[in-house]
mmCIF file with all atom_site columns, C-alpha atoms in Angstrom:
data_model
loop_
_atom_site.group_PDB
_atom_site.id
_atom_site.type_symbol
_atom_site.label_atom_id
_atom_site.label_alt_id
_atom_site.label_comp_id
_atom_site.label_asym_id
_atom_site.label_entity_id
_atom_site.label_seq_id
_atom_site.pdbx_PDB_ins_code
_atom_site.Cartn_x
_atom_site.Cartn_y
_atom_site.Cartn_z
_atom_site.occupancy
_atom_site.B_iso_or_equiv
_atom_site.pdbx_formal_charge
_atom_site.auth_seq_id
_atom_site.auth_comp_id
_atom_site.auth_asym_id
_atom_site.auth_atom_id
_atom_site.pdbx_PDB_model_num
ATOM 1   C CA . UNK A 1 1   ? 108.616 78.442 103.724 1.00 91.00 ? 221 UNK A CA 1
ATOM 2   C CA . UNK A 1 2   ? 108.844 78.656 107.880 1.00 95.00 ? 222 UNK A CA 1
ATOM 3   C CA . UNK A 1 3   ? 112.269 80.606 108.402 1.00 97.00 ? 223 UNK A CA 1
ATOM 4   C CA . UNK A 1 4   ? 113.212 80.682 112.369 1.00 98.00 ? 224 UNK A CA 1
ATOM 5   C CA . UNK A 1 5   ? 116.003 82.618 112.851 1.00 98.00 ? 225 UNK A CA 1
ATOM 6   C CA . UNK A 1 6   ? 115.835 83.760 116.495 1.00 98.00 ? 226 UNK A CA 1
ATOM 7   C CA . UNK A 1 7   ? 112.551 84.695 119.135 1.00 98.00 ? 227 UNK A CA 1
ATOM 8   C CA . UNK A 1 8   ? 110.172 82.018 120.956 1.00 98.00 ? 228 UNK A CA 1
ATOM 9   C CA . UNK A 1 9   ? 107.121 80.111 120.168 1.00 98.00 ? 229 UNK A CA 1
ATOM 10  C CA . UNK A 1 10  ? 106.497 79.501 123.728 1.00 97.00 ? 230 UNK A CA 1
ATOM 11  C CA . UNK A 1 11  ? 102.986 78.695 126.170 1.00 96.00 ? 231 UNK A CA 1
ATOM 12  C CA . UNK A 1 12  ? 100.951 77.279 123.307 1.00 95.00 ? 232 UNK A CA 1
ATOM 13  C CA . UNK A 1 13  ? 98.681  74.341 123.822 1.00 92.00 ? 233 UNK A CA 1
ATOM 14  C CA . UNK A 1 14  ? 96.745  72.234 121.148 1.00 87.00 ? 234 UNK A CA 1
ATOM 15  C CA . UNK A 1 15  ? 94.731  69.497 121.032 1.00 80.00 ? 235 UNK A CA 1
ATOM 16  C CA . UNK A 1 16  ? 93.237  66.655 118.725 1.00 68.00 ? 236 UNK A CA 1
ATOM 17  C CA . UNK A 1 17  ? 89.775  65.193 118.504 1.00 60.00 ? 237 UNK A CA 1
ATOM 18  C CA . UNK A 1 18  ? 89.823  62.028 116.233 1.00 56.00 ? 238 UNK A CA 1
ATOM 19  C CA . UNK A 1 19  ? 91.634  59.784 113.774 1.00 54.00 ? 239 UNK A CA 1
ATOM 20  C CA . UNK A 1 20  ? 92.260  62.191 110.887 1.00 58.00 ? 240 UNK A CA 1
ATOM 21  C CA . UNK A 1 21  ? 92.683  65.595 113.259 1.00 71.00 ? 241 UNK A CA 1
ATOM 22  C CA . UNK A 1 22  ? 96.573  67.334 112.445 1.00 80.00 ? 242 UNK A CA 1
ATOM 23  C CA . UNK A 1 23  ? 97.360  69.476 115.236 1.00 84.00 ? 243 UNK A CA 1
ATOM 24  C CA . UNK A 1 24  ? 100.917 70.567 116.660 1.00 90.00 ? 244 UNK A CA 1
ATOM 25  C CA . UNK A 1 25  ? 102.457 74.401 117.841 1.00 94.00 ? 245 UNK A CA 1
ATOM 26  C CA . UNK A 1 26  ? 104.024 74.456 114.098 1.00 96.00 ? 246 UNK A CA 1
ATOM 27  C CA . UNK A 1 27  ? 102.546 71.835 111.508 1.00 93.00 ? 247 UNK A CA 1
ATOM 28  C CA . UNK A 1 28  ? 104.078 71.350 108.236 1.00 93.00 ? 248 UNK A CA 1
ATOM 29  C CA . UNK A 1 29  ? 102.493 69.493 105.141 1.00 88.00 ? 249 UNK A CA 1
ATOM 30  C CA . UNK A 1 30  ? 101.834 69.979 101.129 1.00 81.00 ? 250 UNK A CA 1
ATOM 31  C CA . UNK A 1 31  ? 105.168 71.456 100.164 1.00 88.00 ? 251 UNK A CA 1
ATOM 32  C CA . UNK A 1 32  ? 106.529 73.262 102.709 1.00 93.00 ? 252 UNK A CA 1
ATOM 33  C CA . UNK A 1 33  ? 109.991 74.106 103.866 1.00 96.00 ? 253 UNK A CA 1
ATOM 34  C CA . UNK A 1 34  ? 111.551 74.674 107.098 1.00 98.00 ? 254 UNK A CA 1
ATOM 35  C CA . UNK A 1 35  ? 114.741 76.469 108.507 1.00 98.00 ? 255 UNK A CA 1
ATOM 36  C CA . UNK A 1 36  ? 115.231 76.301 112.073 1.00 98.00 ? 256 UNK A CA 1
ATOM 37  C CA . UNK A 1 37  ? 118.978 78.695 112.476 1.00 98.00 ? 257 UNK A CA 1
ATOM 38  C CA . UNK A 1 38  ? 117.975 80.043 115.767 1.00 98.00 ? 258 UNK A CA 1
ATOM 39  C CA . UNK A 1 39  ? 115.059 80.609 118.390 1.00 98.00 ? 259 UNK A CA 1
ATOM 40  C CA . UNK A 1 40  ? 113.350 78.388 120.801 1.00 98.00 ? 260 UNK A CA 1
ATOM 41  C CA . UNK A 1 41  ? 110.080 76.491 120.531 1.00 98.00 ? 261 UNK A CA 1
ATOM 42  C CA . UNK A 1 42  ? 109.664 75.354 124.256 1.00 98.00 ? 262 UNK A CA 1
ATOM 43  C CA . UNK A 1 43  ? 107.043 74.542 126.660 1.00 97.00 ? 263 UNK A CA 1
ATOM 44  C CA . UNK A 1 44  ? 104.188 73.985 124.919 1.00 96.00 ? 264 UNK A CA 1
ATOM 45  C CA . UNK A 1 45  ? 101.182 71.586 125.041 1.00 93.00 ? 265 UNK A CA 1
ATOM 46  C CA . UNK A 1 46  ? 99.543  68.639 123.414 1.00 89.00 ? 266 UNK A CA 1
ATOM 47  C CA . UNK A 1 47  ? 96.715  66.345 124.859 1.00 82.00 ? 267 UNK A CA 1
ATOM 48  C CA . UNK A 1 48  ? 95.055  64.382 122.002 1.00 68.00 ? 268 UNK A CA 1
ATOM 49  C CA . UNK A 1 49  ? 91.676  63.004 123.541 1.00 57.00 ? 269 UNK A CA 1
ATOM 50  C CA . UNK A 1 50  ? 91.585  60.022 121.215 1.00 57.00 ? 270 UNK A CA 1
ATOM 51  C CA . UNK A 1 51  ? 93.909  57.551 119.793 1.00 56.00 ? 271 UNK A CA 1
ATOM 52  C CA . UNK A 1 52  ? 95.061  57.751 116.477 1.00 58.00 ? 272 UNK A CA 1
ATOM 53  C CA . UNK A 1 53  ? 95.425  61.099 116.081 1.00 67.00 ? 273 UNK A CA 1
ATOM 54  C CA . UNK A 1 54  ? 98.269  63.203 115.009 1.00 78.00 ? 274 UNK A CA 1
ATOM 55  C CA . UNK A 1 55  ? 98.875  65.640 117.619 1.00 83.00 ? 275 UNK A CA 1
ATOM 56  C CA . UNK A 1 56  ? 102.437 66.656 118.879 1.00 88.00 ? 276 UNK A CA 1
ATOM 57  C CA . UNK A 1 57  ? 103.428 69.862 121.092 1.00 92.00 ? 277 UNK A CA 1
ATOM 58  C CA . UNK A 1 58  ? 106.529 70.448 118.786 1.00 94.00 ? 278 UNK A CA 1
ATOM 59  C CA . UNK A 1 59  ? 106.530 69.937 115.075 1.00 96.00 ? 279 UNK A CA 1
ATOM 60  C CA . UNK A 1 60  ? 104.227 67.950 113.167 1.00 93.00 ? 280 UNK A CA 1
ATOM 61  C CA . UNK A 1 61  ? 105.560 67.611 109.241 1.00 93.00 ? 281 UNK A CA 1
ATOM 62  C CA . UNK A 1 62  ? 103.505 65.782 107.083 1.00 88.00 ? 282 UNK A CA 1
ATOM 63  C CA . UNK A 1 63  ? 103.697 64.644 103.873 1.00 83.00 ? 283 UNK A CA 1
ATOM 64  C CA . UNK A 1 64  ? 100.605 64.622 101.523 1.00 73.00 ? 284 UNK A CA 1
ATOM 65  C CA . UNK A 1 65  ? 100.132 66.209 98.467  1.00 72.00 ? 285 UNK A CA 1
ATOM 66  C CA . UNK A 1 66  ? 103.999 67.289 98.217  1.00 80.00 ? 286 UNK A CA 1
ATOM 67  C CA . UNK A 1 67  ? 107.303 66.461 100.478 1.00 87.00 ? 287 UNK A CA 1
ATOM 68  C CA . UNK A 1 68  ? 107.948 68.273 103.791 1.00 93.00 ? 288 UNK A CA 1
ATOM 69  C CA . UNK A 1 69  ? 111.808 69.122 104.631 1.00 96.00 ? 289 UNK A CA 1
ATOM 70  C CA . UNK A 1 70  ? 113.278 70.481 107.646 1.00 97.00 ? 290 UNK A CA 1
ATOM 71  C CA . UNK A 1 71  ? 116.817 71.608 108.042 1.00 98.00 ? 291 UNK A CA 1
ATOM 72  C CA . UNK A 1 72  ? 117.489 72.615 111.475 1.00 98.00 ? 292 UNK A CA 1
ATOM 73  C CA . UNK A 1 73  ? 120.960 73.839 111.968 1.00 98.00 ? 293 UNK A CA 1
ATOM 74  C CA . UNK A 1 74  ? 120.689 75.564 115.155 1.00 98.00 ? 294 UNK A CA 1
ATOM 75  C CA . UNK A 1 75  ? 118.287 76.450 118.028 1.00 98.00 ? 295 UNK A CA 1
ATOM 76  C CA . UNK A 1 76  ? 116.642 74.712 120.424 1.00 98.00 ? 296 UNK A CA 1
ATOM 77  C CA . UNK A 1 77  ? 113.364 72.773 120.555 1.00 98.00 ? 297 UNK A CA 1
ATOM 78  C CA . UNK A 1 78  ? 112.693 71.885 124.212 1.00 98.00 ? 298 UNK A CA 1
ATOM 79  C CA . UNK A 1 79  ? 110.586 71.136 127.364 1.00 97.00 ? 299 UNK A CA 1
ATOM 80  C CA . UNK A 1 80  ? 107.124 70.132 125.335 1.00 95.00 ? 300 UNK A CA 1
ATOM 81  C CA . UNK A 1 81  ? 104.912 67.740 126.380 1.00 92.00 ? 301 UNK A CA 1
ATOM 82  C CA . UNK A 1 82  ? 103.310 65.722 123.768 1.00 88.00 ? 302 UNK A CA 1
ATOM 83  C CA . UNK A 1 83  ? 99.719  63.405 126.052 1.00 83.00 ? 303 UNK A CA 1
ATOM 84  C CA . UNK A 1 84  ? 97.916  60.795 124.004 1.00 73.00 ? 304 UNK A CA 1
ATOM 85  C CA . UNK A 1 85  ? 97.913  56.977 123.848 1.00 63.00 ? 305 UNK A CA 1
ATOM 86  C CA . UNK A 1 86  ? 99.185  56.702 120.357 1.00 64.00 ? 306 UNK A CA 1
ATOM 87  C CA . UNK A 1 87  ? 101.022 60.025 120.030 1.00 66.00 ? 307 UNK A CA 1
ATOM 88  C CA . UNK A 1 88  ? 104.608 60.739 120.026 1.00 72.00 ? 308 UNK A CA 1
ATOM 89  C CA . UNK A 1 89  ? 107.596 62.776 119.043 1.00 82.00 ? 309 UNK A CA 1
ATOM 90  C CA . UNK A 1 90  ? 107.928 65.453 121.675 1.00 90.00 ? 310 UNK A CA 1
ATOM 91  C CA . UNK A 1 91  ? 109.852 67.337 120.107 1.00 95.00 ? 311 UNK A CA 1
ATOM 92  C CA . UNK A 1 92  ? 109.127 66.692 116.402 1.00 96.00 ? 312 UNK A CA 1
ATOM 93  C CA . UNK A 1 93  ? 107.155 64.190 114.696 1.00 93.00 ? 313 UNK A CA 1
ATOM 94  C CA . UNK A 1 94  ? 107.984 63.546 111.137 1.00 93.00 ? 314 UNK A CA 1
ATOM 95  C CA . UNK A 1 95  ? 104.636 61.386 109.742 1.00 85.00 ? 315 UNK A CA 1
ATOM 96  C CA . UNK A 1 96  ? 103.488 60.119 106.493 1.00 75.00 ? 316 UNK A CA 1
ATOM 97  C CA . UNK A 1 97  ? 100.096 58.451 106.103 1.00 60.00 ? 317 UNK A CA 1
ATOM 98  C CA . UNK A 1 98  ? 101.069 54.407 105.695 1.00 52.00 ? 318 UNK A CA 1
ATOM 99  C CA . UNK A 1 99  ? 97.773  53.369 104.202 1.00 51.00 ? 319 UNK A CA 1
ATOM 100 C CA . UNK A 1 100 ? 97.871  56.145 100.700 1.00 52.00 ? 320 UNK A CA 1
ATOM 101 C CA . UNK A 1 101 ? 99.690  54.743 98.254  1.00 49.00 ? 321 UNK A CA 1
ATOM 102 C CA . UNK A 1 102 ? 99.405  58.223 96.448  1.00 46.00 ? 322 UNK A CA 1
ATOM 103 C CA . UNK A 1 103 ? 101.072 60.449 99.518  1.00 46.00 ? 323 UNK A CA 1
ATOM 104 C CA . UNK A 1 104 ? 103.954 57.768 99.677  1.00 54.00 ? 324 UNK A CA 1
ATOM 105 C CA . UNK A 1 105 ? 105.920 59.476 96.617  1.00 61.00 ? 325 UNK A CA 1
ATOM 106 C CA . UNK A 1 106 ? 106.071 62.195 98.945  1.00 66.00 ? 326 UNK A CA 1
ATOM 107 C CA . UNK A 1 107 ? 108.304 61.737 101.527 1.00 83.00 ? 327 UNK A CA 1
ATOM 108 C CA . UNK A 1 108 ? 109.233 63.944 104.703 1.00 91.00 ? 328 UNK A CA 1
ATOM 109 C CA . UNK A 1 109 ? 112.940 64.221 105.019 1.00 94.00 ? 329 UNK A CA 1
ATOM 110 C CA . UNK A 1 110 ? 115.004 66.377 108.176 1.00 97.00 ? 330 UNK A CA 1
ATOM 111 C CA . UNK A 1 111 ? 118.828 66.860 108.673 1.00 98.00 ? 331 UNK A CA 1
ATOM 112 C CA . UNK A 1 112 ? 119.619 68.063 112.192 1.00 98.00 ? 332 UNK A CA 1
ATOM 113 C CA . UNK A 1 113 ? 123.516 69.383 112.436 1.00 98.00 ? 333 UNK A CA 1
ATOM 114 C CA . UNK A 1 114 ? 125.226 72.437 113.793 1.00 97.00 ? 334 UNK A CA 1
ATOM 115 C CA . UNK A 1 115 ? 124.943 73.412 117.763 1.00 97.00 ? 335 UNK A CA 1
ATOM 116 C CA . UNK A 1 116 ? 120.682 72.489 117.051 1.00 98.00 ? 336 UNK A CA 1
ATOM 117 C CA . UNK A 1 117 ? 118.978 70.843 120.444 1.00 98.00 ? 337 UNK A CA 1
ATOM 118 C CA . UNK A 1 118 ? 116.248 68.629 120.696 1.00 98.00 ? 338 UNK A CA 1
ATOM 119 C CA . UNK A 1 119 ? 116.174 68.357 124.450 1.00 97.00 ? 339 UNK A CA 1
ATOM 120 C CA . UNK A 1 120 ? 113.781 67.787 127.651 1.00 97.00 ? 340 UNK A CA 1
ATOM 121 C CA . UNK A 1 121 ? 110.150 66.625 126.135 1.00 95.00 ? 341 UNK A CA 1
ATOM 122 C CA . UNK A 1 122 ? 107.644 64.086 126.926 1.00 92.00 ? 342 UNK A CA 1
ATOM 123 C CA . UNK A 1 123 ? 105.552 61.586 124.940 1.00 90.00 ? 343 UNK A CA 1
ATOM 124 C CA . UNK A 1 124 ? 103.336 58.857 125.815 1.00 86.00 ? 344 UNK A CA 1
ATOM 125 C CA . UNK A 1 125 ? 104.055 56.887 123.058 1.00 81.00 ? 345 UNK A CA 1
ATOM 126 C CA . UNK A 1 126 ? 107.162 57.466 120.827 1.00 84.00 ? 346 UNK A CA 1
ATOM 127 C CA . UNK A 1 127 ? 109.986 59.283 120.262 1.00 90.00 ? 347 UNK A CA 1
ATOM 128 C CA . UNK A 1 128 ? 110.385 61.961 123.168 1.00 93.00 ? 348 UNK A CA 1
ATOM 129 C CA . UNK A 1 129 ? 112.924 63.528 120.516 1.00 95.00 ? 349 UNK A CA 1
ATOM 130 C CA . UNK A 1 130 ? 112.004 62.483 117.616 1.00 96.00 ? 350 UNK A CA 1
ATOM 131 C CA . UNK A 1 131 ? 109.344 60.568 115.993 1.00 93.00 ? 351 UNK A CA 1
ATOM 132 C CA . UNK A 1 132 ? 110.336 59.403 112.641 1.00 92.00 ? 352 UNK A CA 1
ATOM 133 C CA . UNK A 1 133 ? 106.679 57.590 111.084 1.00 87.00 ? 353 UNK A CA 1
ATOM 134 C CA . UNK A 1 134 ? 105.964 55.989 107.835 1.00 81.00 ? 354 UNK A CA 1
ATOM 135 C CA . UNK A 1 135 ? 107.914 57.648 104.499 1.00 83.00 ? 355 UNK A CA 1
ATOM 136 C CA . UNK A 1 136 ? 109.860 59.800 106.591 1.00 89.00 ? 356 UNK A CA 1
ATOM 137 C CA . UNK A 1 137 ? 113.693 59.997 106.795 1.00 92.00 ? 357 UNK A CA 1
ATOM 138 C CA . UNK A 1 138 ? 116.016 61.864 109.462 1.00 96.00 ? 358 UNK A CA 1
ATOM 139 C CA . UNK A 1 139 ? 119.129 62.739 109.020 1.00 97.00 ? 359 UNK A CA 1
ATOM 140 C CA . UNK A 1 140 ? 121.752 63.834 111.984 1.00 98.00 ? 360 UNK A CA 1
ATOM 141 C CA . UNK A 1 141 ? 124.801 65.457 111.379 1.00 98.00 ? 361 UNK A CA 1
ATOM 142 C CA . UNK A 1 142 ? 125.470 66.713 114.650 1.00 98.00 ? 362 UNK A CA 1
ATOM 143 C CA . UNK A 1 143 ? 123.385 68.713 117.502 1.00 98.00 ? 363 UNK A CA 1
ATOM 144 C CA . UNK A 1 144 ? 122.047 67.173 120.525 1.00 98.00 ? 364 UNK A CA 1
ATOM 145 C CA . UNK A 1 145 ? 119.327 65.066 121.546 1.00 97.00 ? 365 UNK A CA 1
ATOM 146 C CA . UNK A 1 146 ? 119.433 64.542 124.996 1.00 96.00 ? 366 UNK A CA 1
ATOM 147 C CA . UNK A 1 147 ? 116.654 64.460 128.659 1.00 96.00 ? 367 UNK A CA 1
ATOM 148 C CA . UNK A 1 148 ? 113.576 63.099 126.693 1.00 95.00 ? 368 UNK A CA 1
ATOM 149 C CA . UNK A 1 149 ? 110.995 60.671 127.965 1.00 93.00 ? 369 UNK A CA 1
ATOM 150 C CA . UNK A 1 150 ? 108.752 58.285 126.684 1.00 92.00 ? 370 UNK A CA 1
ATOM 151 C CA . UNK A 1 151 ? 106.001 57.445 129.279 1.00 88.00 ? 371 UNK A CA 1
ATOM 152 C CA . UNK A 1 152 ? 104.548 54.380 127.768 1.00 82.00 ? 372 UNK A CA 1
ATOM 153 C CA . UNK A 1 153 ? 106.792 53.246 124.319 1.00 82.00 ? 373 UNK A CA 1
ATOM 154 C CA . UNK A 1 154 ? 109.981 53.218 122.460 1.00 84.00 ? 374 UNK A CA 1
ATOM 155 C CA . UNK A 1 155 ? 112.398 55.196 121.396 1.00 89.00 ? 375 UNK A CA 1
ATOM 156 C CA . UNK A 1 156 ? 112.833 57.960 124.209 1.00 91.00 ? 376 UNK A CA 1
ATOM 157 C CA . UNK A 1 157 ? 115.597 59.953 121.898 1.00 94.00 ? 377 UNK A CA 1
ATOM 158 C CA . UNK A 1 158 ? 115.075 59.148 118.644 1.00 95.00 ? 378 UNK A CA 1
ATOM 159 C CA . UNK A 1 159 ? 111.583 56.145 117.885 1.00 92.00 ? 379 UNK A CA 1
ATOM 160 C CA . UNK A 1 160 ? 112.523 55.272 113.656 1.00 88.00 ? 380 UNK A CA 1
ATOM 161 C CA . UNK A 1 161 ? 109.013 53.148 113.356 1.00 81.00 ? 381 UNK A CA 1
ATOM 162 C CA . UNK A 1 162 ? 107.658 52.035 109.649 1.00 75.00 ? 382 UNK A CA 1
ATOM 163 C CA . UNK A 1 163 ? 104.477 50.023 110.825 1.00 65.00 ? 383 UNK A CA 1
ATOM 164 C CA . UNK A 1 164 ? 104.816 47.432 108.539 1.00 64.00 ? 384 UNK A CA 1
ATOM 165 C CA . UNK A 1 165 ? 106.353 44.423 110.820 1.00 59.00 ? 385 UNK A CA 1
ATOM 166 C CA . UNK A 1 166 ? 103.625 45.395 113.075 1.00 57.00 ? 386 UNK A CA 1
ATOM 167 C CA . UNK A 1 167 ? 100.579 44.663 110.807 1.00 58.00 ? 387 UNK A CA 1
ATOM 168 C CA . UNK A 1 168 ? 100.425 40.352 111.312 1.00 64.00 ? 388 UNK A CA 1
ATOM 169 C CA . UNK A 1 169 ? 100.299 40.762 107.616 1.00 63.00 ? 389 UNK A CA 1
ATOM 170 C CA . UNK A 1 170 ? 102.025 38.471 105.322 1.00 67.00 ? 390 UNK A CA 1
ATOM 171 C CA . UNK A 1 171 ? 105.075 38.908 103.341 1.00 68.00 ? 391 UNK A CA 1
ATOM 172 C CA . UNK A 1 172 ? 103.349 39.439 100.061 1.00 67.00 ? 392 UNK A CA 1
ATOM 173 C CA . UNK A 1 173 ? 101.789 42.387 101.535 1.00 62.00 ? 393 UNK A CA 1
ATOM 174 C CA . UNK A 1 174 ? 104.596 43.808 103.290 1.00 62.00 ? 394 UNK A CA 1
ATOM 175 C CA . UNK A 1 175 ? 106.801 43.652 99.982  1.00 64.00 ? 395 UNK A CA 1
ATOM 176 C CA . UNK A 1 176 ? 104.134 45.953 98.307  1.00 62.00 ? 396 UNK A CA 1
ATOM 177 C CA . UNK A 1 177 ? 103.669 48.572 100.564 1.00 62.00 ? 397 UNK A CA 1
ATOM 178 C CA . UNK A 1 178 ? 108.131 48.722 101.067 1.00 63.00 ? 398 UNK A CA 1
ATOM 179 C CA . UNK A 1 179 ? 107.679 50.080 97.354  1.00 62.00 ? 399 UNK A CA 1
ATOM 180 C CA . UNK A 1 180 ? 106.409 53.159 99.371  1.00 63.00 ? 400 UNK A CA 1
ATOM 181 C CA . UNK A 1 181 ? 107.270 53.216 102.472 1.00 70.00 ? 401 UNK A CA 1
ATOM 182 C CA . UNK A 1 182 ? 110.875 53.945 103.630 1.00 76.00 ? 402 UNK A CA 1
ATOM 183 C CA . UNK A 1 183 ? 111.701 54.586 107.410 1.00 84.00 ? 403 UNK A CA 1
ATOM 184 C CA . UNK A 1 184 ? 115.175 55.796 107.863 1.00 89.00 ? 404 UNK A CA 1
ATOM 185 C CA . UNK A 1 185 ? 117.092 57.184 110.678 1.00 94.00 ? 405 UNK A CA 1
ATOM 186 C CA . UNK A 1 186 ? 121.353 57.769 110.280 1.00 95.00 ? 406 UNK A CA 1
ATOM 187 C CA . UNK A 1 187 ? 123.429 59.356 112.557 1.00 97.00 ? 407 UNK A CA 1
ATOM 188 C CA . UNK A 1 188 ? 126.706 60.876 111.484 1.00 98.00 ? 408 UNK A CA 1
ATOM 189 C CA . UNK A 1 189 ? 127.676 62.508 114.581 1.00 97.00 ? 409 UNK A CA 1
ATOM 190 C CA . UNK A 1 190 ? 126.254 64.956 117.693 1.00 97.00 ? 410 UNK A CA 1
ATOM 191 C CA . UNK A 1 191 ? 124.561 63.528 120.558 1.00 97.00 ? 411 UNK A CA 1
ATOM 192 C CA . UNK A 1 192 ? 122.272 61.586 121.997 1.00 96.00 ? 412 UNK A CA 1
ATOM 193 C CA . UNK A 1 193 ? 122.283 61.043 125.457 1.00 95.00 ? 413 UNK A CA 1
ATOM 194 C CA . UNK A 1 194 ? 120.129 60.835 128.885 1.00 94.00 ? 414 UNK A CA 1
ATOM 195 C CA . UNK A 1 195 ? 116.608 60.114 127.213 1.00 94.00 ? 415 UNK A CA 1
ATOM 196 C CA . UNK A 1 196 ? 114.886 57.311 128.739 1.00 92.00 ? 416 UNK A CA 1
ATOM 197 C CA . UNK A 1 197 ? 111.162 54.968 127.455 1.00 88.00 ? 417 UNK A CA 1
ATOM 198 C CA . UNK A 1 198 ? 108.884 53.337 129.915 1.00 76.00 ? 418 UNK A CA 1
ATOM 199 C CA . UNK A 1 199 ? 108.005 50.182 128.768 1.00 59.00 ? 419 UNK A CA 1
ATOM 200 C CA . UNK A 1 200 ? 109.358 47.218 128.591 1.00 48.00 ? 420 UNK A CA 1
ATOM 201 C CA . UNK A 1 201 ? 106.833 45.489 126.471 1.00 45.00 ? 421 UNK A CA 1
ATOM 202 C CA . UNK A 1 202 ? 106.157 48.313 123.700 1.00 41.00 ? 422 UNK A CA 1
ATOM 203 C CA . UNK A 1 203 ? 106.819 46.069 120.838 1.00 37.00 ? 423 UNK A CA 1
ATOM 204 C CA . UNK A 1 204 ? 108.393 47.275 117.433 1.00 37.00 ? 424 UNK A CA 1
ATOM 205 C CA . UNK A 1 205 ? 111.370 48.988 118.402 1.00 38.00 ? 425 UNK A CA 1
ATOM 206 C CA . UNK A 1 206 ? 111.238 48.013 121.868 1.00 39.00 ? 426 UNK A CA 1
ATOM 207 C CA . UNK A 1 207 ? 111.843 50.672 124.939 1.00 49.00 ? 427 UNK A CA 1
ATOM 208 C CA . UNK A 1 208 ? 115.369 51.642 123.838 1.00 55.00 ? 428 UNK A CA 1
ATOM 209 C CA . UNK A 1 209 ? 116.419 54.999 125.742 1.00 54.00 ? 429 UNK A CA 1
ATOM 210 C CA . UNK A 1 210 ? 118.323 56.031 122.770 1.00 59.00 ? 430 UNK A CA 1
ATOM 211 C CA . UNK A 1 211 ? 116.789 55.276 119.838 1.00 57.00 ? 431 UNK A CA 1
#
């Protein structure tokens, strides 16, 4: 259990160095619970130095041998930069491995509400907010996610991204793997607002601002 209830996690900077590294300010995985009430996690750091990784300046939760949750009903995650050609989520990057049939029972699930911010970050690649990847569902019930940027993707709010209409695969194989992946984003209310995604040819999800 990670319990933030008020302070800063502030001036950090991590970094990634191949296709199975797992690095982020707070990383989450096998079990574990978060509660984001209060604080700030804000200007930190990422720079993965190859693609594929799984490197984010804000919060990494990943699902492998047991689901990840996050309820964040209050505070602020902010003004992190998140540098790598196949990274994303800025501010929080919610990730389950699409190729393990065995870590798809476990799924990583967030619910955002109250006066919580996800505001100001950068990614190359997707989701300047939030980065929703693979078995992963997100949940927003108010709060604000507003003044991200994608440099060079989709989704500079909010990227929801399952990888399977990207694969050139056929149907047959697409209908297996649904059995365990599920890529879900709904938005009950808050905000999203001002967020903004470079490119205009970034595929799957396109460069949508919002989401």
């Amino acid at each position: 259990l990670f319990e933030m209830r008020s302070g800063e996690i502030r001036d950090n900077e991590v970094s990634g160095g191949g296709l199975t590294t797992y690095n982020a300010t707070v990383y989450a995985a096998a079990g574990a619970r978060l509660n984001i009430s209060g604080g700030k996690i804000t200007e930190n750091k990422a720079n993965d130095v190859r693609e594929q990784g799984y490197t984010t300046a804000g919060i990494l939760a990943r699902s492998d041998e047991g689901p990840v949750e996050i309820a964040m009903t209050g505070g602020e995650i902010s003004h992190n930069m998140s540098a790598g050609q196949e990274n994303g989520g800025g501010g929080v990057w919610l990730c389950a491995d699409t190729w393990n049939y065995g870590y798809q029972k476990h799924p990583v699930t967030m619910t955002m509400s109250g006066d919580a911010k996800i505001i100001n970050h950068t990614a190359d690649y997707g989701g300047g907010g939030v980065f929703v990847f693979g078995n992963a569902v997100f949940t927003m019930n108010g709060g604000e996610i507003s003044g991200n940027t994608v440099i060079d993707g989709m989704g500079g709010g909010v990227a929801t991204y399952d990888y399977l209409k990207n694969t050139n695969q056929p149907d047959s194989y697409i209908d297996t793997w649904e059995q365990y992946v599920h890529t879900e984003f709904t938005m009950n209310s808050g905000v999203i607002s001002n967020n903004t995604a470079g490119r205009e040819d970034a595929g799957v999800g396109g460069n949508d601002g919002g989401c």
